[in-house]
Amino acid sequence: MLLSAAQPIWSLPLEQVYPSLHTTPEGLSQPEAEQRLEDFGANRLPPLKRRPLALRFLDQMVHFMALLLWIAGVLAFVAGTPQLGWAIWAVVLINGLFSFWQEFQAERTLAALTRSLPRQVQVWRDGTLGFRSAEELVAGDRLLLEEGDRVPADCRVSVSHELRVDLSVLTGESVPVAREAIDLPADQAELRLPTGERPNLLLAGSTIASGRGEAIVYSTGSETEFGQVAHLTAGTPRSASTLEQQVARIVHTISTIAITMGLLSFSLSLVFVGMTPLESLVFAIGIIVANVPEGLLPTVTLALALNVQRMARRKALVRRLSAVETLGSVSVICSDKTGTLTCNRMAVEETWLPVPGEELHRLLLEGAALCSNARLDAGGAVGDPTETAMLQAAQAAGLDVAERQRLHPRLREIPFDSHRRRMTVLVTWNDPSLPIAAGGSLVITKGAPLEVLERCDDWLTPAGSEPLDGIRRQRVVAANDDLAARGFRVIAVALRPGAVELDSAPAEVLESGQTLLGLLGLYDPPRPEVPDAIRRCRDAGIRVTMVTGDYGLTAQAIALQIGLLEPPSAEGRGPNAHLGSAGADPVRVIEGSTLAQISDVHLRQLIKYRHRLVFARMAPEQKLRLVQAYQALGEVVAVTGDGVNDAPALRAADVGLAMGITGTDVAREAADIVLLDDNFATIVEAVRFGRSVVANIGKFITYILASNVPEVVPFLAMVLLRIPAALTVLQILAVDLGTDLLPALGLGSEAPEAGVMHEPPRPRELPLLNRPLMVRAYLVLGLVEGLTSMAGYLLVWHNNGVDLAALQQLAPDLLHHRAAPAVQAIQHQASTVAFCLIVAGQMGALLACRSDRRPFWELLSIPNPLLWVGFLSEPVVAGTLVLVAPIAATFEMARFPLDYLGPIALAPVVVLLADTLHKLLIRKSGRGQRPSRLAAAAHFL
């Protein structure tokens, strides 16, 4: 803190605050600010202490699956097979390394993406107001703070216009409190108040709930009040996402099956096969390890991390990983209009005056410019798009906006808010050219036409003011409706002459008895890519609802232009038919005033049975109510927002989407995803990637489970047919290690399929490990692999003159290692062929699992380097195990005649043919593998 006064900052008179901080009312110069930044450091909190990397790596070694495998390794040592124990532990270490690395990379990706959107603040440097990173702030800086801004440092208020602050981050109290530019004498009772409750202070971490003001920074970084307590949040636990809970459930389910099968195999082999207890234990360990999905956790992390990076490249910044999988289930998008569905390029294209006249036209534009917080500088227009459009229109009309603002300084301001729908300023005015006497000051109000019209008694003509009777009011309303029906955002401007004493008048008095100047029609064209995005949403079974604060006719016009609403039928329906008429699929525009009069039950019925809706003139609490109504119907809702009043709806939504360009700090903090381009089409892309995450997880679960069947079939054949086991435990581990991890990671990195947006949303409650997935994994892919492997095993024995009956007689000797060397050589050769057939079958399964509905050949041209690395790794691993003599001896493998390469090469083809036939039967039977949401699909028939 750079403070040279003996008194606390809040007790100093404002004129003493500047010298105490060695600054001026205009703020700091750039060289001085740079020097202070170097001396006192950046305005950021010290990084929170993270769990050490060594301990985080250890976490990957002690989760449920890892503990199960550690125990299995110990049992292998007890059973006298140290090579098996080391192999099992190698699996644990390799998977742990992959999981740790993927989690580490995912965290780094999120951190890097967050840094790509630094928080900006408005600060004066060298007397010029501009945007700078919040980290560049130093004590003595002069800030401009507006509704929705997060206070970046501890400040003393110097100017306040109805400023109210949300201190819930610091105090837990959510009711906004007023902040004023007042002095607090040292002898007042406020001395005993906590610092956060001083009415002339703004503390870092709080947010501007309404109004606007200026402030002088006195503490930054760790010296702020927020910095003193920030360490308390470091230990806040993060709740598990839906995906994490489902993956954990899969792990426990499959691990339970593995343990059960291990115990069963131990009992059966001991009782029916004649193995010794140690031999039965070794085989049970193999069964357990074969069924544990070791590659599941690292592949889930990889799938999430890759899609976060892909979404960032498409201008969607993910702030919470759990939002990625929730996007895949989104069934309703509640979208704002301005800037999301439109280009956010406002321009004044039409004006309306009671009596046309050049002077009144200039006065209308000047009034709008004076009642504005935007500004024009060398870099262009800065501020709200609506206000910047008005300034540009005034400038184009020949007005020197900066000069007019200098001649008519502002005395008071009542900021715009979403409930009042208007903004009012009091400026000095002694210009005799005004058709009415000003009296030294002028009240100027701009806002929604109907709200402004209610406060007007007259309208202005070249001859002076004339009373607003009923007919004239209807003319104003008709002019407003005409502009709105053509898609214009309409702003009314009114004024009231008065004395400077109005500075202390209540807002209701200040804004009453006004004279209407006219209307401004601003047009914001729809984004050209939005109609196609709306169509894609309908194809995907996603309902799009426009929720806007704009006038109903304006919202309807834009909705018609983008294809969100269908044009009225040609049966003579008037321009207001959308407000209440019924039909098969009527255009519906529901205004906030109507919504306020209907019950929650009626609202749920309305949104359930009418699917092309626009909600206009919506207050923030009504937007929240709408979101909750959709959720009560079981819909998964995504909501867009940019203002402080959107924060409740963003938090309540299943996925909150904040605007990165026009969004406030509060909205971005409340959201799960930030749209860096404020574009509705980006939302559709984000949903596509969200769907692909869940789809990819299903793909590699299918692939991993498929390999379990051919690993278990040899044991079942041993028990049922009384033949030797076609695979040893080490060979089962080799299948897991050589064919599971890398290929599964490749499936996790698959890009979204072409048809993923032509299916209804995936019900959130549907488990990942569902019946269609298990049927395909176990009874199609796995069964074919198992039968192919056993056929190869028996074929080797048959080619060596041993039929099934003879093999049954050889089984006891082979089981107890008493067989002749020649017989053992055949067994090793047969096991090797069976092993290679499983590996080859998994190569086919890998290609098959790239889609659960499309044939494999349609996907061969789609690039996925990691998947092809995994594909090629399988024959490399198998060849190494067979051809490198020391390794082959360890895994009891032997080289086989080249004649067997033909059947091995056909194994992937057999698996692919079986899977293609399965997909064809599913398609012909009318049952898609993916869940259907009939109600959602019916919306768009």
mmCIF file with all atom_site columns, C-alpha atoms in Angstrom, residues 186-363:
data_model
loop_
_atom_site.group_PDB
_atom_site.id
_atom_site.type_symbol
_atom_site.label_atom_id
_atom_site.label_alt_id
_atom_site.label_comp_id
_atom_site.label_asym_id
_atom_site.label_entity_id
_atom_site.label_seq_id
_atom_site.pdbx_PDB_ins_code
_atom_site.Cartn_x
_atom_site.Cartn_y
_atom_site.Cartn_z
_atom_site.occupancy
_atom_site.B_iso_or_equiv
_atom_site.pdbx_formal_charge
_atom_site.auth_seq_id
_atom_site.auth_comp_id
_atom_site.auth_asym_id
_atom_site.auth_atom_id
_atom_site.pdbx_PDB_model_num
ATOM 1   C CA . ALA A 1 186 ? -12.892 10.441  12.277  1.00 0.00 ? 186 ALA A CA 1
ATOM 2   C CA . ASP A 1 187 ? -15.328 11.245  15.103  1.00 0.00 ? 187 ASP A CA 1
ATOM 3   C CA . GLN A 1 188 ? -18.250 9.371   13.472  1.00 0.00 ? 188 GLN A CA 1
ATOM 4   C CA . ALA A 1 189 ? -19.514 5.965   14.581  1.00 0.00 ? 189 ALA A CA 1
ATOM 5   C CA . GLU A 1 190 ? -18.343 4.409   11.308  1.00 0.00 ? 190 GLU A CA 1
ATOM 6   C CA . LEU A 1 191 ? -14.942 4.105   12.968  1.00 0.00 ? 191 LEU A CA 1
ATOM 7   C CA . ARG A 1 192 ? -16.123 0.855   14.530  1.00 0.00 ? 192 ARG A CA 1
ATOM 8   C CA . LEU A 1 193 ? -17.351 -0.622  11.242  1.00 0.00 ? 193 LEU A CA 1
ATOM 9   C CA . PRO A 1 194 ? -15.370 -3.356  9.473   1.00 0.00 ? 194 PRO A CA 1
ATOM 10  C CA . THR A 1 195 ? -13.418 -2.125  6.472   1.00 0.00 ? 195 THR A CA 1
ATOM 11  C CA . GLY A 1 196 ? -15.751 -3.870  4.042   1.00 0.00 ? 196 GLY A CA 1
ATOM 12  C CA . GLU A 1 197 ? -18.730 -1.876  5.321   1.00 0.00 ? 197 GLU A CA 1
ATOM 13  C CA . ARG A 1 198 ? -17.245 1.598   4.830   1.00 0.00 ? 198 ARG A CA 1
ATOM 14  C CA . PRO A 1 199 ? -19.659 3.324   2.434   1.00 0.00 ? 199 PRO A CA 1
ATOM 15  C CA . ASN A 1 200 ? -16.864 5.121   0.546   1.00 0.00 ? 200 ASN A CA 1
ATOM 16  C CA . LEU A 1 201 ? -14.703 2.049   -0.179  1.00 0.00 ? 201 LEU A CA 1
ATOM 17  C CA . LEU A 1 202 ? -14.764 -0.556  -2.944  1.00 0.00 ? 202 LEU A CA 1
ATOM 18  C CA . LEU A 1 203 ? -12.922 -3.778  -2.128  1.00 0.00 ? 203 LEU A CA 1
ATOM 19  C CA . ALA A 1 204 ? -11.253 -6.141  -4.566  1.00 0.00 ? 204 ALA A CA 1
ATOM 20  C CA . GLY A 1 205 ? -13.399 -9.151  -5.418  1.00 0.00 ? 205 GLY A CA 1
ATOM 21  C CA . SER A 1 206 ? -16.720 -7.338  -5.024  1.00 0.00 ? 206 SER A CA 1
ATOM 22  C CA . THR A 1 207 ? -18.838 -6.573  -8.101  1.00 0.00 ? 207 THR A CA 1
ATOM 23  C CA . ILE A 1 208 ? -20.757 -3.541  -9.314  1.00 0.00 ? 208 ILE A CA 1
ATOM 24  C CA . ALA A 1 209 ? -24.408 -4.577  -9.077  1.00 0.00 ? 209 ALA A CA 1
ATOM 25  C CA . SER A 1 210 ? -25.804 -1.359  -10.585 1.00 0.00 ? 210 SER A CA 1
ATOM 26  C CA . GLY A 1 211 ? -24.850 2.198   -11.395 1.00 0.00 ? 211 GLY A CA 1
ATOM 27  C CA . ARG A 1 212 ? -21.418 3.466   -12.274 1.00 0.00 ? 212 ARG A CA 1
ATOM 28  C CA . GLY A 1 213 ? -18.641 5.405   -10.614 1.00 0.00 ? 213 GLY A CA 1
ATOM 29  C CA . GLU A 1 214 ? -14.997 6.329   -10.409 1.00 0.00 ? 214 GLU A CA 1
ATOM 30  C CA . ALA A 1 215 ? -12.475 5.297   -7.770  1.00 0.00 ? 215 ALA A CA 1
ATOM 31  C CA . ILE A 1 216 ? -8.832  5.711   -6.753  1.00 0.00 ? 216 ILE A CA 1
ATOM 32  C CA . VAL A 1 217 ? -6.802  2.533   -6.165  1.00 0.00 ? 217 VAL A CA 1
ATOM 33  C CA . TYR A 1 218 ? -5.014  2.359   -2.809  1.00 0.00 ? 218 TYR A CA 1
ATOM 34  C CA . SER A 1 219 ? -4.133  -1.364  -2.424  1.00 0.00 ? 219 SER A CA 1
ATOM 35  C CA . THR A 1 220 ? -3.366  -4.074  -4.949  1.00 0.00 ? 220 THR A CA 1
ATOM 36  C CA . GLY A 1 221 ? -2.565  -7.782  -5.019  1.00 0.00 ? 221 GLY A CA 1
ATOM 37  C CA . SER A 1 222 ? -1.953  -9.570  -1.748  1.00 0.00 ? 222 SER A CA 1
ATOM 38  C CA . GLU A 1 223 ? -2.296  -6.298  0.221   1.00 0.00 ? 223 GLU A CA 1
ATOM 39  C CA . THR A 1 224 ? -6.008  -6.020  -0.554  1.00 0.00 ? 224 THR A CA 1
ATOM 40  C CA . GLU A 1 225 ? -8.624  -7.188  1.909   1.00 0.00 ? 225 GLU A CA 1
ATOM 41  C CA . PHE A 1 226 ? -9.450  -10.017 -0.482  1.00 0.00 ? 226 PHE A CA 1
ATOM 42  C CA . GLY A 1 227 ? -5.786  -10.971 -0.694  1.00 0.00 ? 227 GLY A CA 1
ATOM 43  C CA . GLN A 1 228 ? -5.626  -11.366 3.069   1.00 0.00 ? 228 GLN A CA 1
ATOM 44  C CA . VAL A 1 229 ? -8.289  -14.080 3.040   1.00 0.00 ? 229 VAL A CA 1
ATOM 45  C CA . ALA A 1 230 ? -7.796  -15.619 -0.408  1.00 0.00 ? 230 ALA A CA 1
ATOM 46  C CA . HIS A 1 231 ? -5.740  -18.491 1.008   1.00 0.00 ? 231 HIS A CA 1
ATOM 47  C CA . LEU A 1 232 ? -8.843  -19.714 2.809   1.00 0.00 ? 232 LEU A CA 1
ATOM 48  C CA . THR A 1 233 ? -10.342 -20.818 -0.505  1.00 0.00 ? 233 THR A CA 1
ATOM 49  C CA . ALA A 1 234 ? -7.374  -22.988 -1.431  1.00 0.00 ? 234 ALA A CA 1
ATOM 50  C CA . GLY A 1 235 ? -8.709  -26.054 0.323   1.00 0.00 ? 235 GLY A CA 1
ATOM 51  C CA . THR A 1 236 ? -12.221 -25.918 -1.086  1.00 0.00 ? 236 THR A CA 1
ATOM 52  C CA . PRO A 1 237 ? -12.963 -29.396 -2.452  1.00 0.00 ? 237 PRO A CA 1
ATOM 53  C CA . ARG A 1 238 ? -14.293 -29.770 -5.990  1.00 0.00 ? 238 ARG A CA 1
ATOM 54  C CA . SER A 1 239 ? -17.401 -31.890 -6.370  1.00 0.00 ? 239 SER A CA 1
ATOM 55  C CA . ALA A 1 240 ? -17.290 -34.742 -8.865  1.00 0.00 ? 240 ALA A CA 1
ATOM 56  C CA . SER A 1 241 ? -18.966 -34.122 -12.209 1.00 0.00 ? 241 SER A CA 1
ATOM 57  C CA . THR A 1 242 ? -21.636 -36.394 -13.678 1.00 0.00 ? 242 THR A CA 1
ATOM 58  C CA . LEU A 1 243 ? -19.064 -37.926 -16.012 1.00 0.00 ? 243 LEU A CA 1
ATOM 59  C CA . GLU A 1 244 ? -16.611 -38.599 -13.186 1.00 0.00 ? 244 GLU A CA 1
ATOM 60  C CA . GLN A 1 245 ? -19.375 -40.256 -11.177 1.00 0.00 ? 245 GLN A CA 1
ATOM 61  C CA . GLN A 1 246 ? -20.371 -42.441 -14.127 1.00 0.00 ? 246 GLN A CA 1
ATOM 62  C CA . VAL A 1 247 ? -16.770 -43.442 -14.853 1.00 0.00 ? 247 VAL A CA 1
ATOM 63  C CA . ALA A 1 248 ? -16.259 -44.298 -11.178 1.00 0.00 ? 248 ALA A CA 1
ATOM 64  C CA . ARG A 1 249 ? -19.432 -46.400 -11.313 1.00 0.00 ? 249 ARG A CA 1
ATOM 65  C CA . ILE A 1 250 ? -18.125 -48.239 -14.396 1.00 0.00 ? 250 ILE A CA 1
ATOM 66  C CA . VAL A 1 251 ? -14.796 -48.887 -12.714 1.00 0.00 ? 251 VAL A CA 1
ATOM 67  C CA . HIS A 1 252 ? -16.431 -50.312 -9.621  1.00 0.00 ? 252 HIS A CA 1
ATOM 68  C CA . THR A 1 253 ? -18.914 -52.374 -11.643 1.00 0.00 ? 253 THR A CA 1
ATOM 69  C CA . ILE A 1 254 ? -16.310 -53.943 -13.912 1.00 0.00 ? 254 ILE A CA 1
ATOM 70  C CA . SER A 1 255 ? -13.863 -54.416 -11.042 1.00 0.00 ? 255 SER A CA 1
ATOM 71  C CA . THR A 1 256 ? -16.572 -56.184 -9.051  1.00 0.00 ? 256 THR A CA 1
ATOM 72  C CA . ILE A 1 257 ? -17.237 -58.450 -12.041 1.00 0.00 ? 257 ILE A CA 1
ATOM 73  C CA . ALA A 1 258 ? -13.498 -59.100 -12.322 1.00 0.00 ? 258 ALA A CA 1
ATOM 74  C CA . ILE A 1 259 ? -13.164 -60.059 -8.656  1.00 0.00 ? 259 ILE A CA 1
ATOM 75  C CA . THR A 1 260 ? -16.243 -62.272 -8.867  1.00 0.00 ? 260 THR A CA 1
ATOM 76  C CA . MET A 1 261 ? -14.914 -64.029 -11.952 1.00 0.00 ? 261 MET A CA 1
ATOM 77  C CA . GLY A 1 262 ? -11.510 -64.403 -10.311 1.00 0.00 ? 262 GLY A CA 1
ATOM 78  C CA . LEU A 1 263 ? -13.015 -66.069 -7.251  1.00 0.00 ? 263 LEU A CA 1
ATOM 79  C CA . LEU A 1 264 ? -15.207 -68.258 -9.441  1.00 0.00 ? 264 LEU A CA 1
ATOM 80  C CA . SER A 1 265 ? -12.263 -69.310 -11.623 1.00 0.00 ? 265 SER A CA 1
ATOM 81  C CA . PHE A 1 266 ? -10.218 -70.106 -8.529  1.00 0.00 ? 266 PHE A CA 1
ATOM 82  C CA . SER A 1 267 ? -12.977 -72.373 -7.200  1.00 0.00 ? 267 SER A CA 1
ATOM 83  C CA . LEU A 1 268 ? -13.751 -74.104 -10.513 1.00 0.00 ? 268 LEU A CA 1
ATOM 84  C CA . SER A 1 269 ? -10.116 -74.683 -11.453 1.00 0.00 ? 269 SER A CA 1
ATOM 85  C CA . LEU A 1 270 ? -9.409  -76.105 -8.004  1.00 0.00 ? 270 LEU A CA 1
ATOM 86  C CA . VAL A 1 271 ? -12.451 -78.377 -7.922  1.00 0.00 ? 271 VAL A CA 1
ATOM 87  C CA . PHE A 1 272 ? -13.109 -79.395 -11.550 1.00 0.00 ? 272 PHE A CA 1
ATOM 88  C CA . VAL A 1 273 ? -9.821  -78.920 -13.401 1.00 0.00 ? 273 VAL A CA 1
ATOM 89  C CA . GLY A 1 274 ? -7.466  -80.360 -10.809 1.00 0.00 ? 274 GLY A CA 1
ATOM 90  C CA . MET A 1 275 ? -5.122  -77.416 -10.425 1.00 0.00 ? 275 MET A CA 1
ATOM 91  C CA . THR A 1 276 ? -3.141  -76.978 -7.231  1.00 0.00 ? 276 THR A CA 1
ATOM 92  C CA . PRO A 1 277 ? -4.152  -74.046 -5.012  1.00 0.00 ? 277 PRO A CA 1
ATOM 93  C CA . LEU A 1 278 ? -1.165  -71.988 -6.171  1.00 0.00 ? 278 LEU A CA 1
ATOM 94  C CA . GLU A 1 279 ? -1.896  -72.720 -9.850  1.00 0.00 ? 279 GLU A CA 1
ATOM 95  C CA . SER A 1 280 ? -5.557  -71.823 -9.335  1.00 0.00 ? 280 SER A CA 1
ATOM 96  C CA . LEU A 1 281 ? -4.520  -68.616 -7.590  1.00 0.00 ? 281 LEU A CA 1
ATOM 97  C CA . VAL A 1 282 ? -2.267  -67.620 -10.497 1.00 0.00 ? 282 VAL A CA 1
ATOM 98  C CA . PHE A 1 283 ? -5.028  -68.255 -12.988 1.00 0.00 ? 283 PHE A CA 1
ATOM 99  C CA . ALA A 1 284 ? -7.571  -66.319 -10.904 1.00 0.00 ? 284 ALA A CA 1
ATOM 100 C CA . ILE A 1 285 ? -5.155  -63.395 -10.780 1.00 0.00 ? 285 ILE A CA 1
ATOM 101 C CA . GLY A 1 286 ? -4.951  -63.464 -14.570 1.00 0.00 ? 286 GLY A CA 1
ATOM 102 C CA . ILE A 1 287 ? -8.731  -63.406 -14.904 1.00 0.00 ? 287 ILE A CA 1
ATOM 103 C CA . ILE A 1 288 ? -8.972  -60.437 -12.524 1.00 0.00 ? 288 ILE A CA 1
ATOM 104 C CA . VAL A 1 289 ? -6.270  -58.460 -14.295 1.00 0.00 ? 289 VAL A CA 1
ATOM 105 C CA . ALA A 1 290 ? -7.759  -59.256 -17.699 1.00 0.00 ? 290 ALA A CA 1
ATOM 106 C CA . ASN A 1 291 ? -11.106 -57.759 -16.743 1.00 0.00 ? 291 ASN A CA 1
ATOM 107 C CA . VAL A 1 292 ? -9.858  -54.587 -14.999 1.00 0.00 ? 292 VAL A CA 1
ATOM 108 C CA . PRO A 1 293 ? -10.130 -51.600 -17.440 1.00 0.00 ? 293 PRO A CA 1
ATOM 109 C CA . GLU A 1 294 ? -6.692  -50.148 -16.732 1.00 0.00 ? 294 GLU A CA 1
ATOM 110 C CA . GLY A 1 295 ? -6.765  -47.695 -19.646 1.00 0.00 ? 295 GLY A CA 1
ATOM 111 C CA . LEU A 1 296 ? -10.125 -46.153 -18.802 1.00 0.00 ? 296 LEU A CA 1
ATOM 112 C CA . LEU A 1 297 ? -9.058  -43.267 -16.554 1.00 0.00 ? 297 LEU A CA 1
ATOM 113 C CA . PRO A 1 298 ? -6.233  -41.837 -18.699 1.00 0.00 ? 298 PRO A CA 1
ATOM 114 C CA . THR A 1 299 ? -8.405  -42.123 -21.803 1.00 0.00 ? 299 THR A CA 1
ATOM 115 C CA . VAL A 1 300 ? -11.281 -40.176 -20.187 1.00 0.00 ? 300 VAL A CA 1
ATOM 116 C CA . THR A 1 301 ? -8.866  -37.413 -19.210 1.00 0.00 ? 301 THR A CA 1
ATOM 117 C CA . LEU A 1 302 ? -7.403  -37.337 -22.719 1.00 0.00 ? 302 LEU A CA 1
ATOM 118 C CA . ALA A 1 303 ? -10.843 -37.167 -24.348 1.00 0.00 ? 303 ALA A CA 1
ATOM 119 C CA . LEU A 1 304 ? -11.803 -34.185 -22.196 1.00 0.00 ? 304 LEU A CA 1
ATOM 120 C CA . ALA A 1 305 ? -8.493  -32.374 -22.662 1.00 0.00 ? 305 ALA A CA 1
ATOM 121 C CA . LEU A 1 306 ? -8.455  -32.789 -26.444 1.00 0.00 ? 306 LEU A CA 1
ATOM 122 C CA . ASN A 1 307 ? -12.004 -31.492 -26.816 1.00 0.00 ? 307 ASN A CA 1
ATOM 123 C CA . VAL A 1 308 ? -11.250 -28.512 -24.577 1.00 0.00 ? 308 VAL A CA 1
ATOM 124 C CA . GLN A 1 309 ? -8.418  -27.614 -26.961 1.00 0.00 ? 309 GLN A CA 1
ATOM 125 C CA . ARG A 1 310 ? -10.627 -28.156 -30.007 1.00 0.00 ? 310 ARG A CA 1
ATOM 126 C CA . MET A 1 311 ? -13.365 -25.972 -28.536 1.00 0.00 ? 311 MET A CA 1
ATOM 127 C CA . ALA A 1 312 ? -10.844 -23.233 -27.768 1.00 0.00 ? 312 ALA A CA 1
ATOM 128 C CA . ARG A 1 313 ? -9.803  -23.226 -31.419 1.00 0.00 ? 313 ARG A CA 1
ATOM 129 C CA . ARG A 1 314 ? -13.498 -22.705 -32.262 1.00 0.00 ? 314 ARG A CA 1
ATOM 130 C CA . LYS A 1 315 ? -13.699 -19.704 -29.870 1.00 0.00 ? 315 LYS A CA 1
ATOM 131 C CA . ALA A 1 316 ? -15.320 -21.513 -26.908 1.00 0.00 ? 316 ALA A CA 1
ATOM 132 C CA . LEU A 1 317 ? -13.239 -21.215 -23.737 1.00 0.00 ? 317 LEU A CA 1
ATOM 133 C CA . VAL A 1 318 ? -14.079 -23.945 -21.215 1.00 0.00 ? 318 VAL A CA 1
ATOM 134 C CA . ARG A 1 319 ? -13.806 -22.822 -17.590 1.00 0.00 ? 319 ARG A CA 1
ATOM 135 C CA . ARG A 1 320 ? -15.080 -26.081 -16.034 1.00 0.00 ? 320 ARG A CA 1
ATOM 136 C CA . LEU A 1 321 ? -14.269 -29.501 -17.507 1.00 0.00 ? 321 LEU A CA 1
ATOM 137 C CA . SER A 1 322 ? -17.578 -30.972 -16.341 1.00 0.00 ? 322 SER A CA 1
ATOM 138 C CA . ALA A 1 323 ? -19.395 -28.634 -18.745 1.00 0.00 ? 323 ALA A CA 1
ATOM 139 C CA . VAL A 1 324 ? -17.921 -30.460 -21.747 1.00 0.00 ? 324 VAL A CA 1
ATOM 140 C CA . GLU A 1 325 ? -19.819 -33.674 -21.107 1.00 0.00 ? 325 GLU A CA 1
ATOM 141 C CA . THR A 1 326 ? -22.989 -31.803 -20.051 1.00 0.00 ? 326 THR A CA 1
ATOM 142 C CA . LEU A 1 327 ? -23.024 -30.103 -23.459 1.00 0.00 ? 327 LEU A CA 1
ATOM 143 C CA . GLY A 1 328 ? -23.619 -33.495 -25.012 1.00 0.00 ? 328 GLY A CA 1
ATOM 144 C CA . SER A 1 329 ? -27.005 -33.706 -23.294 1.00 0.00 ? 329 SER A CA 1
ATOM 145 C CA . VAL A 1 330 ? -28.199 -30.136 -23.919 1.00 0.00 ? 330 VAL A CA 1
ATOM 146 C CA . SER A 1 331 ? -31.788 -30.187 -25.221 1.00 0.00 ? 331 SER A CA 1
ATOM 147 C CA . VAL A 1 332 ? -32.726 -26.490 -24.883 1.00 0.00 ? 332 VAL A CA 1
ATOM 148 C CA . ILE A 1 333 ? -30.698 -23.360 -25.633 1.00 0.00 ? 333 ILE A CA 1
ATOM 149 C CA . CYS A 1 334 ? -32.024 -20.102 -24.202 1.00 0.00 ? 334 CYS A CA 1
ATOM 150 C CA . SER A 1 335 ? -30.196 -17.493 -26.243 1.00 0.00 ? 335 SER A CA 1
ATOM 151 C CA . ASP A 1 336 ? -29.993 -13.748 -25.958 1.00 0.00 ? 336 ASP A CA 1
ATOM 152 C CA . LYS A 1 337 ? -30.574 -11.808 -29.173 1.00 0.00 ? 337 LYS A CA 1
ATOM 153 C CA . THR A 1 338 ? -28.200 -8.873  -29.324 1.00 0.00 ? 338 THR A CA 1
ATOM 154 C CA . GLY A 1 339 ? -24.627 -9.857  -30.142 1.00 0.00 ? 339 GLY A CA 1
ATOM 155 C CA . THR A 1 340 ? -25.336 -13.592 -30.054 1.00 0.00 ? 340 THR A CA 1
ATOM 156 C CA . LEU A 1 341 ? -27.916 -14.040 -32.794 1.00 0.00 ? 341 LEU A CA 1
ATOM 157 C CA . THR A 1 342 ? -27.053 -10.659 -34.299 1.00 0.00 ? 342 THR A CA 1
ATOM 158 C CA . CYS A 1 343 ? -23.708 -9.108  -35.283 1.00 0.00 ? 343 CYS A CA 1
ATOM 159 C CA . ASN A 1 344 ? -23.625 -6.551  -32.451 1.00 0.00 ? 344 ASN A CA 1
ATOM 160 C CA . ARG A 1 345 ? -22.971 -3.849  -35.057 1.00 0.00 ? 345 ARG A CA 1
ATOM 161 C CA . MET A 1 346 ? -25.607 -1.286  -34.193 1.00 0.00 ? 346 MET A CA 1
ATOM 162 C CA . ALA A 1 347 ? -26.238 1.644   -36.552 1.00 0.00 ? 347 ALA A CA 1
ATOM 163 C CA . VAL A 1 348 ? -28.875 4.379   -36.463 1.00 0.00 ? 348 VAL A CA 1
ATOM 164 C CA . GLU A 1 349 ? -30.679 3.876   -39.758 1.00 0.00 ? 349 GLU A CA 1
ATOM 165 C CA . GLU A 1 350 ? -33.974 5.681   -39.199 1.00 0.00 ? 350 GLU A CA 1
ATOM 166 C CA . THR A 1 351 ? -35.384 8.432   -37.003 1.00 0.00 ? 351 THR A CA 1
ATOM 167 C CA . TRP A 1 352 ? -38.924 9.506   -36.293 1.00 0.00 ? 352 TRP A CA 1
ATOM 168 C CA . LEU A 1 353 ? -40.005 12.993  -35.195 1.00 0.00 ? 353 LEU A CA 1
ATOM 169 C CA . PRO A 1 354 ? -43.495 14.267  -34.364 1.00 0.00 ? 354 PRO A CA 1
ATOM 170 C CA . VAL A 1 355 ? -42.956 16.979  -36.980 1.00 0.00 ? 355 VAL A CA 1
ATOM 171 C CA . PRO A 1 356 ? -39.914 16.498  -39.248 1.00 0.00 ? 356 PRO A CA 1
ATOM 172 C CA . GLY A 1 357 ? -37.294 19.244  -39.114 1.00 0.00 ? 357 GLY A CA 1
ATOM 173 C CA . GLU A 1 358 ? -33.530 19.515  -39.449 1.00 0.00 ? 358 GLU A CA 1
ATOM 174 C CA . GLU A 1 359 ? -33.017 21.294  -36.119 1.00 0.00 ? 359 GLU A CA 1
ATOM 175 C CA . LEU A 1 360 ? -35.130 18.789  -34.228 1.00 0.00 ? 360 LEU A CA 1
ATOM 176 C CA . HIS A 1 361 ? -33.244 15.949  -35.914 1.00 0.00 ? 361 HIS A CA 1
ATOM 177 C CA . ARG A 1 362 ? -29.936 17.387  -34.701 1.00 0.00 ? 362 ARG A CA 1
ATOM 178 C CA . LEU A 1 363 ? -31.410 17.957  -31.236 1.00 0.00 ? 363 LEU A CA 1
#
